[in-house]
Amino acid sequence: MFRALPERSYVTFGNVDIPDLLLASKPDRVRFVDGDAVRIGRMAFGFVGGGVPTPLGIPGEVARDVYDAKFERVGPVDVICTHMPPR
């Protein structure tokens, strides 16, 4: 997957991703962002990775309070980048 991404790409993880594996395998030219905002040009992009718990118990799930806290840390942005939309 990373070979298809251009220089200075940004990624976060989804609910079925394994965050540690994603971090270990991503090239330096790709930036991992989770619970933070990045300014690209004149726009602010907020990244919130993972998903809330389900009965499946998959690796990218995080507790609801942890997930909600990521949105709080991101703050106001122009674009939100997330696997699971906020409620």
mmCIF file of C-alpha atoms in Angstrom:
data_model
loop_
_atom_site.group_PDB
_atom_site.id
_atom_site.type_symbol
_atom_site.label_atom_id
_atom_site.label_comp_id
_atom_site.label_asym_id
_atom_site.label_seq_id
_atom_site.Cartn_x
_atom_site.Cartn_y
_atom_site.Cartn_z
ATOM 1 C CA MET A 1 0.000 0.000 0.000
ATOM 2 C CA PHE A 2 2.711 2.504 0.931
ATOM 3 C CA ARG A 3 4.351 2.234 -2.500
ATOM 4 C CA ALA A 4 1.245 3.830 -4.008
ATOM 5 C CA LEU A 5 1.428 6.889 -1.747
ATOM 6 C CA PRO A 6 3.328 9.959 -2.925
ATOM 7 C CA GLU A 7 5.938 11.838 -0.904
ATOM 8 C CA ARG A 8 4.525 13.706 2.130
ATOM 9 C CA SER A 9 1.375 11.591 2.427
ATOM 10 C CA TYR A 10 -0.485 11.421 5.739
ATOM 11 C CA VAL A 11 -2.059 8.273 7.172
ATOM 12 C CA THR A 12 -3.959 7.183 10.258
ATOM 13 C CA PHE A 13 -5.323 3.788 11.207
ATOM 14 C CA GLY A 14 -8.757 2.237 10.864
ATOM 15 C CA ASN A 15 -10.526 -0.143 13.195
ATOM 16 C CA VAL A 16 -9.149 -3.282 11.518
ATOM 17 C CA ASP A 17 -5.576 -1.982 11.220
ATOM 18 C CA ILE A 18 -2.829 -2.932 13.650
ATOM 19 C CA PRO A 19 -1.326 0.438 14.657
ATOM 20 C CA ASP A 20 2.080 -0.963 15.693
ATOM 21 C CA LEU A 21 2.419 -2.823 12.383
ATOM 22 C CA LEU A 22 1.399 0.279 10.438
ATOM 23 C CA LEU A 23 4.011 2.369 12.250
ATOM 24 C CA ALA A 24 6.723 -0.260 11.807
ATOM 25 C CA SER A 25 6.118 -0.667 8.074
ATOM 26 C CA LYS A 26 5.513 2.898 6.906
ATOM 27 C CA PRO A 27 8.336 4.630 5.043
ATOM 28 C CA ASP A 28 9.830 7.873 6.375
ATOM 29 C CA ARG A 29 8.222 9.839 3.531
ATOM 30 C CA VAL A 30 4.756 9.020 4.964
ATOM 31 C CA ARG A 31 3.601 10.722 8.164
ATOM 32 C CA PHE A 32 1.383 8.880 10.655
ATOM 33 C CA VAL A 33 -1.048 11.209 12.443
ATOM 34 C CA ASP A 34 -3.548 10.306 15.163
ATOM 35 C CA GLY A 35 -5.358 12.710 17.458
ATOM 36 C CA ASP A 36 -3.627 15.727 15.970
ATOM 37 C CA ALA A 37 -4.115 18.407 13.321
ATOM 38 C CA VAL A 38 -1.873 19.194 10.374
ATOM 39 C CA ARG A 39 -1.890 22.371 8.327
ATOM 40 C CA ILE A 40 -1.572 21.786 4.593
ATOM 41 C CA GLY A 41 -1.546 25.056 2.727
ATOM 42 C CA ARG A 42 -4.365 27.189 4.118
ATOM 43 C CA MET A 43 -6.411 24.291 5.485
ATOM 44 C CA ALA A 44 -6.256 22.431 8.799
ATOM 45 C CA PHE A 45 -6.773 18.655 8.649
ATOM 46 C CA GLY A 46 -7.594 16.722 11.814
ATOM 47 C CA PHE A 47 -6.717 13.013 12.008
ATOM 48 C CA VAL A 48 -8.528 10.606 14.333
ATOM 49 C CA GLY A 49 -7.566 6.969 13.932
ATOM 50 C CA GLY A 50 -9.196 3.744 15.017
ATOM 51 C CA GLY A 51 -12.762 2.993 15.901
ATOM 52 C CA VAL A 52 -14.852 2.381 18.997
ATOM 53 C CA PRO A 53 -15.189 -1.102 20.508
ATOM 54 C CA THR A 54 -17.350 -3.722 18.818
ATOM 55 C CA PRO A 55 -18.089 -7.340 19.735
ATOM 56 C CA LEU A 56 -15.289 -8.320 17.324
ATOM 57 C CA GLY A 57 -12.508 -6.876 19.514
ATOM 58 C CA ILE A 58 -10.283 -5.968 16.562
ATOM 59 C CA PRO A 59 -6.834 -4.327 17.016
ATOM 60 C CA GLY A 60 -7.681 -0.784 15.928
ATOM 61 C CA GLU A 61 -10.532 -0.365 18.377
ATOM 62 C CA VAL A 62 -10.060 2.102 21.224
ATOM 63 C CA ALA A 63 -12.257 2.919 24.204
ATOM 64 C CA ARG A 64 -15.003 5.459 23.465
ATOM 65 C CA ASP A 65 -13.505 8.002 25.893
ATOM 66 C CA VAL A 66 -10.085 7.657 24.228
ATOM 67 C CA TYR A 67 -11.677 8.080 20.787
ATOM 68 C CA ASP A 68 -13.653 11.140 21.902
ATOM 69 C CA ALA A 69 -10.520 12.649 23.500
ATOM 70 C CA LYS A 70 -8.762 12.495 20.121
ATOM 71 C CA PHE A 71 -11.441 14.775 18.648
ATOM 72 C CA GLU A 72 -10.971 17.162 21.563
ATOM 73 C CA ARG A 73 -7.187 17.267 20.971
ATOM 74 C CA VAL A 74 -7.662 17.907 17.243
ATOM 75 C CA GLY A 75 -9.800 20.984 17.905
ATOM 76 C CA PRO A 76 -11.413 23.045 15.135
ATOM 77 C CA VAL A 77 -10.298 22.034 11.634
ATOM 78 C CA ASP A 78 -11.427 22.484 8.042
ATOM 79 C CA VAL A 79 -11.375 18.748 7.254
ATOM 80 C CA ILE A 80 -11.632 15.742 9.560
ATOM 81 C CA CYS A 81 -9.823 12.571 8.433
ATOM 82 C CA THR A 82 -11.152 9.528 10.231
ATOM 83 C CA HIS A 83 -12.128 5.950 9.597
ATOM 84 C CA MET A 84 -15.282 6.293 11.674
ATOM 85 C CA PRO A 85 -17.325 9.506 11.575
ATOM 86 C CA PRO A 86 -17.935 11.408 14.813
ATOM 87 C CA ARG A 87 -21.380 11.213 16.332
#
